[in-house]
Every structure is written in structure tokens, then in C-alpha cells.
């Protein structure tokens, strides 16, 4: 409804003049016109509702002029004119809020809710403002009277919140208050774990003893970066029956004292995981005895094992994962594996560049084995189980390989990942693949293998790295890594033909140019989405931008000799 329809013409003209002045930010002139309108209203005997409207308008001008006292006076006048009209209560509460008096504002809003007419259109606004004000009062009260959550929250809530924090954060929180320390030292992980993650300084006996005092039922022990006196204390404590419930033991320091703890002591524990780093050398008989005496052990990692023996039998009925790095001077002629539950196995440094196991390494009896990793091993041959899914051989050498023609190699229909890195056959014919791979490539169904990494040091024959891909077995490969200076532009057809479903390619130290890149991207039906060029100096960066425009993400890695050979990564 227009102003002239609601008010007599003289009053309407004054209101219009006031509004025009407000738009020009001439508030004094606007206020003068509003005052004149109210004086005219007294003479014309307007209804209370219309006068309240005029006061409401002048109230808004006072607020804009930051004259809150005058605005509050007009708001109270609105209430006196008609106690059932909600507008006066809303304006009083608004002014009180602007004055920072939330309690007074809430009183005005509540009086309005009590007295205003049920049909008043501003009743809902009163209710909303009252709720907002109550919330502000509650927030101010909480801020002014803070309470320690450790003394107010239920223990279940505290445990749930603290479960998102790691061991180090629990230790840091001990200094917050006595109540925090009381709660934290009565619950995991401080009561069942001994650890010093990311310690900036070596762990002294004082720090170790403080952590030991917090232990009530130790289940997880991780020793790293201990001083020698602290290590002596820990090794002495490990002999105590107090540690018989330990399930995980991880030692990464030089803890020669551990050698004097008999496997029988550790066998009485509930050990499920053992990890011993490379700074402590263990005799193989000690490790074998431990595997035999721990019926619950599922994960074993021993990074420095030595000893002299004629034959080696690794036996455990419970092991699921085993990692052994051999550091002895002589290698066993034969390794027997009696590990019925093993699913992940890593053997390192059994043999090497010039020596090998004299008998084939037979994994066929390991019915659960899915992940096999051989590192720096000298082998005569290996026999794989058909269910193997992941196979990695790094710096391995095959001696006398393939001499036993009676061996029947199974197809590897379940193999998904094959990594043959810097490994080769030591034979007169310089065969590119070990015999078990050659036979598997003939028998295995295509498209089962999805990830292939292939490097040779030195290559079997120039260019042979890529020519080795011409096997039907590799038709399903989606991720490929190849490297070597013998890879050139002329080999792009080999990659296209051998890996038509290729999505990710990592190529390193290759003598390729942008032609190789464009061949793989522009070929009809190309699915390539990610391309990494590592030290491929002949490839221009223009090709990198060109590839990005065609939906291929490119990572360009260069070697900066001025920075000591540091590798510089660029994402495009």
C-alpha cells in the first residue's frame, strides 16, 4: 500500500520527503520531516496503528544515526499506544540487542509473546528473535564459566573423542591439567602401548621409566631411538612376566641384549607381530626357534639375519606375512618353506650377483601365497603357485636356469602385478625372461595381468626391453613402467601393439622424443590418461602441453646436476 493511500496528503508528503533524504544520507533533514509528520498526526487524530507506523519509521532513522536512546524511547511509545501490537516489542528488543544487553532484549521479546495479539503478523518474528537471544545468552554463559570436559563428559564420549588421537598426542595432552592426566593415564594407548613416535631427541632412561610406569597391561612395544642405558633397562624389563600379554614387538635400535632373551621367553607371550630392524643382527637359529614357539605369530619381519647352515627350513603354522633379509657370508644350498598360512613373503639377499641357491626355490606348496617379493637373490629356479597375484623381483640373478627340462611350470592366471627390476638370466643365450615366465606367458590367459614394471641391468640385447613386451599375456596391462637408453621412438609400435589397454605409463632414462609420446596418444582407441617422463631429456616440454590438451596428465621429471643430481618434478 502506497504512503498516500495510508496517510493524509500533508503527512504523506512529509514521509516521502523524509525517505528521499534518507536515500541521500541526509539524516538530519529526514529526521526533521519525520518529526513534522508526527506533529501533524497529533492534529489529525490518526489511529494508534498509523501513529505506531510513524514512530517505527522515526525509530529506524534514530538507529541509522546511532542514537539508540531516542530509538528506545520511540519503541516504548509504540508499546504504550497499543500493547497488543508486536512492533513495539520487536523494536525495543532490537535496540537492547544493539546496546549489548541480551537479558533486557529477551524480556522485551517475551513480553511481546505474552501480550501481542495472536493474529499479529510480527508474532513469528518475535519468536525467532527470542530464540536467537536465548542462544546468545547461553553461549555467553558457557564462555564466561568454562568447565573441563574431562570432568563433565561421560567416559564413553571421552574415549570416542580420544580414539582419533595418536599415541604422541596422548602424551602431549598429559600436561593440560590433573584431570586430563588422570583420565589419559587410565586408558589406552598409554596403558597398553610403549612407544616414542617422532621423538626429536634420543630417549633417556627418565623418559623410558615414565612411560613404563604408565603401562598396566602392555600389548604393543615399539623401541626406537633409545640411548644405550635406556635400551639396557628395556631389555631387562622385557624378561618380566608383566609383558606376557604383548602382541606386537617392534625394535629398531641396536639392541644386542635382545639376543640374550631366549625365544622361550618370547614364545610365552601372545605375540602376533614381530619387527626387528637392521641395527641388530640375529642368528638364524634364534629366529627359527621364535617362529616355532609363537603359535599366534602372524607377521614377522627380520631385517638382519645371519648364520651358517647347510639347509634352511622356515616353518610356522600361523605366519601370514614374513620378511627376512639375510646378512650372512654363506648362503644355504636349499630353502624349505613350511608356511601353510603365508600370504605375503619377502626374501632378500639370499645369494647375489655371483652365487645362488643350488636347488629351485619351491613355493608351490604355499596354497595361500598371493604376494611374493624377492630382492637381491641368486636363484637356480623358482616354482610358483598358481594363485599368486603379485610378484616382484629386484636385482635377482638366475643361474643354471632352465637346465632341468622335466620341470612343468604352471600358468599364472591370477597374476595381476609383475615387477622385474634390474634382474636377468645369467646364461649364454642371454634370454630375456626366466624360464618360468617364458612358459607362463604361453599358458596363461591374456588380459589377467594389469600392472607391469620392467627394467634390466644390463639389458639382454639392445632394444630388447620393449621387444620383450610382444607377448599375448600383456594385452590386459593398464599400468606399465619401462626404462633404459635403448628405448627409442621406433619402439612405440611395440608398446601400442602389446598393451592396447594402457592407461598409465612411466618411462625413464629413455632416448625418446615427442614422437614417441604423440604416437601413444594419437593412436586410435588410446586409453592413456597418465604419462610420466623421468629424465627423458629429448622430449620437449611443448609435447607435454600438447598432451595435456588431449586429456593426458603428464609428470615431467628432470635431474638437476647443479643441485647434486636432485630430481625436479613438474606437474602439467
Coordinates of C-alpha atoms in Angstrom, one line a residue:
X1 CA 0.0 0.0 0.0
X2 CA 1.4 3.4 -1.0
X3 CA 2.0 6.2 1.5
X4 CA -0.7 8.4 0.0
X5 CA -3.2 5.6 0.4
X6 CA -2.5 5.2 4.1
X7 CA -1.9 8.8 5.4
X8 CA -3.5 12.2 4.7
X9 CA -1.7 14.1 1.9
X10 CA 0.3 16.5 4.1
X11 CA 1.6 13.7 6.3
X12 CA 2.3 11.5 3.2
X13 CA 4.3 14.3 1.6
X14 CA 6.4 14.7 4.7
X15 CA 7.1 11.0 4.8
X16 CA 8.1 11.0 1.2
X17 CA 10.4 13.9 1.7
X18 CA 12.0 12.0 4.7
X19 CA 12.5 8.9 2.6
X20 CA 14.1 10.9 -0.2
X21 CA 16.5 12.5 2.4
X22 CA 17.4 9.0 3.8
X23 CA 18.4 7.9 0.3
X24 CA 20.7 10.8 0.1
X25 CA 22.0 10.0 3.6
X26 CA 20.8 13.4 4.8
X27 CA 19.6 12.1 8.1
X28 CA 19.1 15.4 9.9
X29 CA 16.7 16.5 7.1
X30 CA 15.0 13.1 7.2
X31 CA 14.5 13.3 10.9
X32 CA 13.1 16.8 10.7
X33 CA 10.5 15.7 8.1
X34 CA 9.6 12.7 10.3
X35 CA 9.1 14.9 13.4
X36 CA 6.8 17.2 11.4
X37 CA 4.8 14.2 10.2
X38 CA 4.2 13.1 13.8
X39 CA 3.2 16.6 14.9
X40 CA 0.7 16.7 12.0
X41 CA -0.6 13.2 13.1
X42 CA -1.5 14.7 16.6
X43 CA -3.6 17.4 14.9
X44 CA -5.4 14.9 12.6
X45 CA -6.2 12.4 15.3
X46 CA -4.7 9.3 13.4
X47 CA -5.4 5.8 14.6
X48 CA -2.8 4.2 17.0
X49 CA -1.8 1.8 14.3
X50 CA -0.8 4.6 11.9
X51 CA 1.0 6.5 14.6
X52 CA 2.9 3.4 15.5
X53 CA 3.9 3.2 11.9
X54 CA 5.3 6.7 12.0
X55 CA 7.1 6.0 15.3
X56 CA 8.5 2.8 13.7
X57 CA 9.9 4.9 10.8
X58 CA 11.4 7.5 13.1
X59 CA 12.9 4.7 15.2
X60 CA 14.7 3.4 12.1
X61 CA 16.2 6.9 11.4
X62 CA 17.5 7.1 15.1
X63 CA 19.2 3.7 14.7
X64 CA 20.9 4.9 11.5
X65 CA 22.1 8.0 13.3
X66 CA 23.3 5.7 16.1
X67 CA 21.0 7.5 18.6
X68 CA 19.9 4.3 20.4
X69 CA 18.4 6.1 23.4
X70 CA 16.0 8.1 21.2
X71 CA 15.2 4.9 19.2
X72 CA 14.4 3.1 22.5
X73 CA 12.1 6.0 23.6
X74 CA 10.1 5.7 20.3
X75 CA 9.9 1.9 20.7
X76 CA 8.4 2.2 24.2
X77 CA 6.0 4.8 22.9
X78 CA 4.8 2.3 20.3
X79 CA 4.1 -0.2 23.2
X80 CA 2.1 2.4 25.2
X81 CA 0.0 3.2 22.2
X82 CA -1.1 -0.4 21.7
X83 CA 0.2 -3.3 23.9
X84 CA -1.2 -5.9 21.5
X85 CA 0.9 -4.6 18.6
X86 CA 4.1 -6.7 18.3
X87 CA 6.1 -4.0 16.5
X88 CA 6.9 -2.0 19.7
X89 CA 8.3 -5.2 21.5
X90 CA 10.4 -6.1 18.4
X91 CA 11.9 -2.6 18.2
X92 CA 12.7 -2.5 22.0
X93 CA 14.4 -5.9 21.8
X94 CA 16.4 -4.9 18.7
X95 CA 17.7 -1.7 20.4
X96 CA 18.6 -3.6 23.6
X97 CA 20.5 -6.1 21.5
X98 CA 22.4 -3.3 19.8
X99 CA 23.2 -2.0 23.2
X100 CA 24.7 -5.4 24.2
X101 CA 22.0 -6.1 26.8
X102 CA 20.8 -9.5 25.8
X103 CA 18.9 -10.1 29.0
X104 CA 16.8 -6.9 28.5
X105 CA 16.2 -7.8 24.9
X106 CA 14.9 -11.2 25.9
X107 CA 12.5 -9.6 28.4
X108 CA 11.0 -7.4 25.6
X109 CA 10.6 -10.3 23.3
X110 CA 9.0 -12.5 26.0
X111 CA 6.6 -9.6 27.0
X112 CA 5.7 -9.3 23.3
X113 CA 5.0 -13.1 23.0
X114 CA 2.8 -12.8 26.1
X115 CA 0.8 -9.6 25.2
X116 CA 0.7 -9.4 21.4
X117 CA -2.4 -10.4 19.5
X118 CA -2.4 -14.0 18.2
X119 CA -3.2 -12.7 14.8
X120 CA -0.3 -10.2 14.7
X121 CA 1.9 -10.8 11.6
X122 CA 5.0 -10.0 13.6
X123 CA 4.4 -12.7 16.2
X124 CA 6.6 -15.2 14.4
X125 CA 9.4 -12.6 14.2
X126 CA 9.2 -12.2 18.0
X127 CA 9.5 -15.9 18.5
X128 CA 12.6 -16.2 16.2
X129 CA 14.3 -13.2 17.9
X130 CA 13.6 -14.6 21.3
X131 CA 15.2 -17.9 20.4
X132 CA 18.3 -16.2 18.9
X133 CA 18.7 -14.1 22.1
X134 CA 18.4 -17.2 24.3
X135 CA 21.1 -18.9 22.3
X136 CA 23.4 -15.9 22.6
X137 CA 22.9 -15.8 26.4
X138 CA 23.7 -19.5 26.6
X139 CA 26.8 -19.1 24.6
X140 CA 28.0 -16.1 26.7
X141 CA 27.3 -18.1 29.8
X142 CA 29.4 -21.1 28.6
X143 CA 32.2 -18.8 27.6
X144 CA 32.2 -17.0 31.0
X145 CA 32.1 -20.2 33.0
X146 CA 34.2 -22.8 31.2
X147 CA 34.4 -26.3 32.6
X148 CA 36.9 -29.0 32.0
X149 CA 35.3 -31.6 29.6
X150 CA 37.2 -34.4 31.3
X151 CA 35.1 -33.7 34.5
X152 CA 31.8 -33.2 32.8
X153 CA 31.6 -35.5 29.7
X154 CA 30.7 -39.2 30.0
X155 CA 33.7 -41.5 29.8
X156 CA 32.3 -43.1 26.7
X157 CA 32.3 -39.8 24.9
X158 CA 35.8 -39.0 26.1
X159 CA 37.0 -42.4 24.8
X160 CA 35.4 -41.8 21.5
X161 CA 37.0 -38.4 21.0
X162 CA 40.4 -39.5 22.1
X163 CA 40.3 -42.5 19.8
X164 CA 41.1 -40.1 16.9
X165 CA 44.4 -39.1 18.5
X166 CA 47.6 -41.0 18.2
X167 CA 50.0 -42.0 21.0
X168 CA 52.2 -38.9 20.7
X169 CA 49.2 -36.6 21.0
X170 CA 48.0 -38.5 24.1
X171 CA 51.4 -37.9 25.7
X172 CA 51.3 -34.2 24.8
X173 CA 47.9 -33.9 26.5
X174 CA 49.2 -35.1 29.8
X175 CA 50.3 -31.6 30.7
X176 CA 46.9 -29.9 30.2
X177 CA 45.6 -30.5 33.7
X178 CA 45.4 -33.0 36.6
X179 CA 42.0 -34.2 35.4
X180 CA 43.3 -34.8 31.9
X181 CA 46.3 -36.7 33.2
X182 CA 44.1 -38.8 35.5
X183 CA 41.9 -39.8 32.6
X184 CA 44.6 -40.3 30.0
X185 CA 46.8 -42.5 32.2
X186 CA 43.9 -44.8 32.9
X187 CA 43.0 -45.7 29.3
X188 CA 44.7 -46.9 26.1
X189 CA 47.0 -46.3 24.4
X190 CA 49.1 -45.1 27.4
X191 CA 48.1 -48.1 29.5
X192 CA 48.9 -50.8 26.8
X193 CA 51.5 -49.2 24.5
X194 CA 55.1 -48.3 24.9
X195 CA 56.2 -46.1 22.0
X196 CA 58.1 -42.9 21.3
X197 CA 56.9 -41.8 17.8
X198 CA 58.7 -39.0 16.0
X199 CA 60.9 -38.3 19.0
X200 CA 63.1 -35.3 18.4
X201 CA 65.9 -36.4 20.8
X202 CA 67.2 -39.9 21.9
X203 CA 65.0 -41.5 24.6
X204 CA 66.7 -41.3 28.0
X205 CA 66.1 -43.6 31.0
X206 CA 64.0 -40.9 32.6
X207 CA 61.6 -40.8 29.7
X208 CA 61.5 -44.6 29.3
X209 CA 60.8 -45.1 33.0
X210 CA 57.9 -42.6 32.9
X211 CA 56.4 -44.5 30.0
X212 CA 56.9 -47.8 31.7
X213 CA 55.1 -46.6 34.9
X214 CA 52.0 -45.8 32.8
X215 CA 51.9 -49.3 31.4
X216 CA 49.3 -51.5 33.1
X217 CA 48.7 -54.3 30.6
X218 CA 51.3 -53.9 27.8
X219 CA 50.2 -55.2 24.4
X220 CA 52.3 -53.0 22.0
X221 CA 56.0 -52.3 22.4
X222 CA 57.9 -50.1 19.9
X223 CA 61.5 -49.2 20.7
X224 CA 63.3 -46.7 18.6
X225 CA 65.9 -44.0 19.2
X226 CA 66.8 -45.2 22.7
X227 CA 70.0 -44.3 24.4
X228 CA 72.1 -47.3 25.4
X229 CA 71.2 -47.0 29.1
X230 CA 67.5 -46.8 28.2
X231 CA 67.9 -49.8 25.9
X232 CA 69.5 -51.8 28.8
X233 CA 66.5 -51.0 31.0
X234 CA 64.0 -52.0 28.4
X235 CA 65.7 -55.3 27.6
X236 CA 65.8 -56.1 31.3
X237 CA 62.1 -55.3 31.7
X238 CA 61.1 -57.5 28.7
X239 CA 62.1 -60.5 30.7
X240 CA 59.4 -59.8 33.2
X241 CA 56.1 -61.7 33.2
X242 CA 54.4 -58.3 33.1
X243 CA 55.0 -58.4 29.3
X244 CA 53.5 -61.8 28.7
X245 CA 50.4 -60.2 27.0
X246 CA 52.4 -58.3 24.4
X247 CA 51.0 -58.8 21.0
X248 CA 53.3 -56.5 18.9
X249 CA 57.0 -56.1 19.3
X250 CA 58.9 -53.6 17.1
X251 CA 62.6 -52.9 17.7
X252 CA 64.6 -50.5 15.5
X253 CA 67.6 -49.8 17.7
X254 CA 70.9 -51.7 18.2
X255 CA 69.6 -54.0 21.0
X256 CA 72.2 -56.7 21.3
X257 CA 70.8 -57.5 24.7
X258 CA 67.7 -58.9 23.0
X259 CA 69.9 -61.8 21.8
X260 CA 70.2 -62.9 25.4
X261 CA 66.4 -63.2 25.8
X262 CA 65.7 -66.7 24.9
X263 CA 63.0 -67.5 22.3
X264 CA 61.2 -69.5 25.0
X265 CA 60.6 -66.2 26.9
X266 CA 59.1 -64.5 23.9
X267 CA 57.2 -67.7 23.0
X268 CA 55.3 -67.4 26.2
X269 CA 53.9 -64.0 25.1
X270 CA 50.8 -63.5 22.9
X271 CA 53.0 -62.3 20.1
X272 CA 51.2 -61.7 16.8
X273 CA 53.7 -59.3 15.2
X274 CA 57.5 -59.0 15.5
X275 CA 59.5 -56.4 13.6
X276 CA 63.3 -56.2 14.3
X277 CA 65.2 -53.6 12.3
X278 CA 68.6 -53.8 10.6
X279 CA 70.7 -52.4 13.5
X280 CA 70.6 -55.7 15.5
X281 CA 71.9 -58.9 13.8
X282 CA 70.2 -62.2 14.8
X283 CA 71.4 -65.7 14.3
X284 CA 69.0 -67.7 12.1
X285 CA 68.6 -70.4 14.7
X286 CA 67.2 -67.8 17.1
X287 CA 64.7 -66.7 14.5
X288 CA 63.7 -70.2 13.6
X289 CA 63.1 -71.1 17.3
X290 CA 61.0 -68.0 17.7
X291 CA 58.8 -68.9 14.7
X292 CA 58.4 -72.4 16.2
X293 CA 57.5 -71.3 19.7
X294 CA 55.0 -68.4 18.9
X295 CA 51.8 -70.2 17.9
X296 CA 49.9 -66.9 17.4
X297 CA 52.5 -65.1 15.3
X298 CA 51.1 -63.7 12.1
X299 CA 53.6 -61.1 11.0
X300 CA 57.4 -61.4 11.2
X301 CA 60.0 -59.0 9.9
X302 CA 63.7 -59.6 10.5
X303 CA 65.9 -57.2 8.6
X304 CA 69.3 -58.6 9.5
X305 CA 69.7 -62.3 10.0
X306 CA 73.0 -64.2 9.7
X307 CA 74.4 -67.7 10.5
X308 CA 76.0 -70.7 8.9
X309 CA 73.9 -73.7 8.0
X310 CA 73.6 -76.5 5.4
X311 CA 69.9 -76.2 4.8
X312 CA 67.2 -73.7 5.9
X313 CA 63.7 -74.7 6.8
X314 CA 61.3 -71.8 7.5
X315 CA 58.4 -73.3 9.5
X316 CA 55.3 -71.8 11.1
X317 CA 51.7 -72.8 11.2
X318 CA 50.4 -69.3 11.9
X319 CA 52.5 -66.8 9.9
X320 CA 50.6 -64.8 7.3
X321 CA 53.4 -62.4 6.4
X322 CA 57.2 -62.9 6.6
X323 CA 60.1 -60.7 5.6
X324 CA 63.7 -61.9 6.1
X325 CA 66.9 -60.1 5.0
X326 CA 69.9 -62.4 5.1
X327 CA 73.3 -60.9 6.1
X328 CA 75.4 -64.0 6.4
X329 CA 78.6 -64.7 4.4
X330 CA 77.4 -68.0 3.1
X331 CA 74.0 -69.0 1.8
X332 CA 72.2 -72.2 2.3
X333 CA 72.1 -74.5 -0.7
X334 CA 68.4 -75.2 -0.1
X335 CA 65.5 -73.4 1.4
X336 CA 62.4 -75.4 2.5
X337 CA 59.2 -73.4 3.2
X338 CA 56.7 -74.9 5.6
X339 CA 54.3 -72.0 5.9
X340 CA 50.8 -73.2 5.2
X341 CA 49.1 -69.8 6.0
X342 CA 51.6 -67.4 4.4
X343 CA 50.0 -64.9 2.0
X344 CA 52.8 -62.4 1.8
X345 CA 56.5 -63.3 1.6
X346 CA 59.7 -61.3 1.1
X347 CA 63.2 -62.8 0.9
X348 CA 66.2 -60.6 0.5
X349 CA 70.0 -61.2 -0.1
X350 CA 69.9 -64.9 -0.4
X351 CA 72.7 -65.2 -2.9
X352 CA 73.5 -62.3 -5.2
X353 CA 75.5 -61.4 -8.3
X354 CA 77.8 -64.5 -8.3
X355 CA 76.2 -67.1 -6.0
X356 CA 72.9 -68.8 -5.9
X357 CA 70.8 -71.4 -4.2
X358 CA 71.7 -74.8 -5.7
X359 CA 68.2 -76.1 -5.7
X360 CA 64.9 -74.5 -7.0
X361 CA 63.0 -72.3 -4.6
X362 CA 59.7 -74.1 -4.4
X363 CA 56.6 -72.1 -3.5
X364 CA 54.1 -74.4 -4.9
X365 CA 53.1 -75.9 -1.5
X366 CA 52.2 -72.5 -0.2
X367 CA 48.5 -72.6 -1.0
X368 CA 47.7 -69.2 0.5
X369 CA 50.6 -67.2 -1.0
X370 CA 49.5 -64.2 -3.1
X371 CA 52.3 -61.7 -2.8
X372 CA 56.0 -62.7 -3.3
X373 CA 58.9 -60.3 -3.3
X374 CA 62.5 -61.4 -4.0
X375 CA 65.2 -58.9 -3.5
X376 CA 68.9 -59.3 -4.5
X377 CA 68.7 -63.1 -4.6
X378 CA 70.7 -65.6 -6.6
X379 CA 68.4 -68.4 -7.8
X380 CA 68.7 -71.5 -9.8
X381 CA 65.0 -71.6 -10.5
X382 CA 61.7 -70.8 -8.7
X383 CA 58.4 -72.7 -8.8
X384 CA 55.3 -70.5 -8.3
X385 CA 51.9 -71.5 -7.0
X386 CA 49.1 -70.8 -9.5
X387 CA 47.2 -68.5 -7.1
X388 CA 50.0 -65.9 -6.9
X389 CA 48.7 -62.3 -7.6
X390 CA 51.7 -60.1 -7.1
X391 CA 55.3 -60.9 -8.0
X392 CA 58.3 -58.6 -7.6
X393 CA 61.9 -59.5 -8.3
X394 CA 64.6 -56.8 -7.8
X395 CA 68.3 -57.2 -8.6
X396 CA 67.9 -61.0 -8.9
X397 CA 70.1 -63.3 -10.9
X398 CA 69.1 -66.7 -12.4
X399 CA 71.9 -69.2 -12.7
X400 CA 71.7 -72.6 -14.4
X401 CA 68.2 -71.6 -15.1
X402 CA 66.1 -74.0 -17.3
X403 CA 68.6 -76.9 -17.3
X404 CA 66.0 -79.3 -15.7
X405 CA 63.7 -79.8 -18.7
X406 CA 61.4 -82.1 -16.6
X407 CA 60.0 -79.2 -14.6
X408 CA 56.5 -78.3 -15.5
X409 CA 55.7 -74.6 -14.8
X410 CA 52.0 -73.8 -14.1
X411 CA 50.1 -71.0 -15.8
X412 CA 49.8 -67.8 -13.7
X413 CA 46.1 -67.0 -14.4
X414 CA 45.7 -65.0 -11.2
X415 CA 48.8 -62.8 -11.5
X416 CA 47.9 -59.1 -11.5
X417 CA 51.2 -57.3 -10.9
X418 CA 54.6 -58.3 -12.3
X419 CA 57.7 -56.2 -11.4
X420 CA 61.1 -57.4 -12.8
X421 CA 63.6 -54.7 -11.9
X422 CA 67.3 -55.0 -12.7
X423 CA 67.0 -58.8 -12.8
X424 CA 68.3 -61.0 -15.6
X425 CA 69.2 -64.6 -16.6
X426 CA 72.9 -65.4 -16.4
X427 CA 73.0 -67.7 -19.4
X428 CA 74.9 -67.9 -22.7
X429 CA 71.8 -67.1 -24.8
X430 CA 71.1 -64.0 -22.6
X431 CA 67.4 -65.0 -22.6
X432 CA 65.2 -62.0 -21.7
X433 CA 62.9 -63.9 -19.4
X434 CA 63.4 -66.6 -16.7
X435 CA 62.1 -70.0 -17.8
X436 CA 59.0 -69.9 -15.5
X437 CA 58.0 -66.6 -17.1
X438 CA 58.5 -67.8 -20.6
X439 CA 56.3 -70.9 -20.0
X440 CA 53.7 -68.9 -18.1
X441 CA 53.4 -66.4 -21.0
X442 CA 52.4 -69.3 -23.3
X443 CA 50.0 -71.0 -20.9
X444 CA 48.4 -68.0 -19.1
X445 CA 45.2 -66.4 -20.3
X446 CA 45.6 -62.9 -21.8
X447 CA 44.2 -59.8 -20.0
X448 CA 44.7 -61.1 -16.4
X449 CA 47.9 -59.1 -15.8
X450 CA 47.2 -55.4 -15.3
X451 CA 50.5 -53.9 -14.0
X452 CA 54.0 -54.5 -15.4
X453 CA 57.3 -52.9 -14.5
X454 CA 60.3 -54.0 -16.5
X455 CA 64.0 -52.9 -16.2
X456 CA 67.2 -54.8 -16.9
X457 CA 70.7 -54.1 -15.8
X458 CA 72.3 -54.5 -18.3
X459 CA 69.7 -55.2 -21.0
X460 CA 69.7 -58.6 -22.5
X461 CA 70.1 -57.1 -26.0
X462 CA 69.8 -53.5 -27.3
X463 CA 66.1 -52.7 -27.6
X464 CA 65.1 -55.9 -26.1
X465 CA 63.4 -54.2 -23.2
X466 CA 60.4 -53.2 -25.3
X467 CA 60.6 -56.2 -27.7
X468 CA 60.0 -58.4 -24.6
X469 CA 56.5 -56.9 -24.4
X470 CA 55.4 -58.8 -27.5
X471 CA 53.6 -61.5 -25.5
X472 CA 49.9 -62.1 -25.6
X473 CA 49.9 -62.3 -21.8
X474 CA 50.4 -58.5 -21.6
X475 CA 47.3 -57.5 -23.7
X476 CA 45.5 -56.5 -20.5
X477 CA 48.2 -54.4 -18.9
X478 CA 46.9 -50.9 -17.9
X479 CA 50.0 -49.7 -16.0
X480 CA 53.5 -50.0 -17.5
X481 CA 56.9 -49.0 -16.3
X482 CA 59.9 -49.3 -18.6
X483 CA 63.3 -47.7 -18.6
X484 CA 66.6 -47.6 -20.4
X485 CA 68.6 -45.6 -23.0
X486 CA 67.9 -48.3 -25.6
X487 CA 64.2 -47.3 -25.7
X488 CA 63.7 -45.1 -28.8
X489 CA 60.9 -43.7 -30.9
X490 CA 60.9 -46.7 -33.2
X491 CA 59.6 -48.9 -30.3
X492 CA 56.3 -47.1 -29.9
X493 CA 54.5 -49.6 -32.2
X494 CA 55.7 -52.4 -29.8
X495 CA 54.1 -50.7 -26.8
X496 CA 50.9 -49.9 -28.8
X497 CA 50.6 -53.5 -30.1
X498 CA 51.5 -55.2 -26.8
X499 CA 49.4 -53.0 -24.4
X500 CA 46.3 -51.7 -26.2
X501 CA 44.5 -51.0 -22.8
X502 CA 47.4 -48.9 -21.4
X503 CA 46.2 -46.1 -19.1
X504 CA 49.4 -45.2 -17.1
X505 CA 52.9 -45.2 -18.5
X506 CA 56.2 -44.5 -16.6
X507 CA 59.2 -44.3 -18.8
X508 CA 62.7 -43.4 -17.5
X509 CA 66.2 -42.6 -19.0
X510 CA 64.8 -43.3 -22.5
X511 CA 66.2 -41.8 -25.7
X512 CA 62.7 -41.0 -27.0
X513 CA 61.4 -37.7 -28.4
X514 CA 57.9 -36.2 -28.6
X515 CA 57.2 -38.6 -31.5
X516 CA 57.0 -41.5 -29.0
X517 CA 54.6 -39.6 -26.9
X518 CA 52.3 -38.5 -29.7
X519 CA 52.3 -42.0 -31.2
X520 CA 50.8 -43.4 -28.0
X521 CA 48.3 -40.6 -27.5
X522 CA 47.0 -40.3 -31.1
X523 CA 46.6 -44.0 -31.9
X524 CA 43.0 -44.9 -32.5
X525 CA 41.3 -46.2 -29.3
X526 CA 44.1 -44.9 -27.0
X527 CA 43.1 -45.1 -23.3
X528 CA 46.3 -43.4 -22.0
X529 CA 45.5 -41.0 -19.1
X530 CA 48.8 -40.6 -17.2
X531 CA 52.3 -40.2 -18.6
X532 CA 55.5 -39.8 -16.5
X533 CA 58.7 -38.8 -18.3
X534 CA 61.6 -39.3 -16.0
X535 CA 64.9 -38.0 -17.3
X536 CA 63.9 -38.2 -20.9
X537 CA 65.8 -35.1 -22.0
X538 CA 65.0 -35.3 -25.7
X539 CA 61.2 -34.8 -25.1
X540 CA 60.3 -31.2 -25.5
X541 CA 58.0 -29.5 -23.0
X542 CA 55.8 -28.4 -25.9
X543 CA 54.8 -32.0 -26.2
X544 CA 53.9 -32.1 -22.6
X545 CA 51.4 -29.1 -23.0
X546 CA 50.1 -30.7 -26.2
X547 CA 49.4 -34.0 -24.3
X548 CA 47.5 -32.1 -21.5
X549 CA 45.2 -30.6 -24.1
X550 CA 44.2 -34.1 -25.1
X551 CA 43.3 -35.2 -21.6
X552 CA 46.6 -36.8 -20.6
X553 CA 48.1 -35.8 -17.3
X554 CA 51.9 -35.5 -17.6
X555 CA 54.6 -35.5 -14.9
X556 CA 57.9 -34.3 -16.1
X557 CA 60.9 -35.2 -14.0
X558 CA 64.4 -33.8 -14.7
X559 CA 67.8 -34.4 -13.0
X560 CA 69.4 -31.1 -11.9
X561 CA 73.1 -31.6 -11.7
X562 CA 73.7 -28.2 -10.1
X563 CA 71.6 -29.4 -7.2
X564 CA 73.6 -32.6 -6.7
X565 CA 71.5 -34.7 -9.0
X566 CA 68.3 -33.8 -7.3
X567 CA 65.2 -34.8 -9.2
X568 CA 62.8 -31.9 -10.0
X569 CA 59.1 -32.8 -10.5
X570 CA 56.8 -30.7 -12.6
X571 CA 53.0 -31.4 -12.9
X572 CA 51.3 -30.4 -16.1

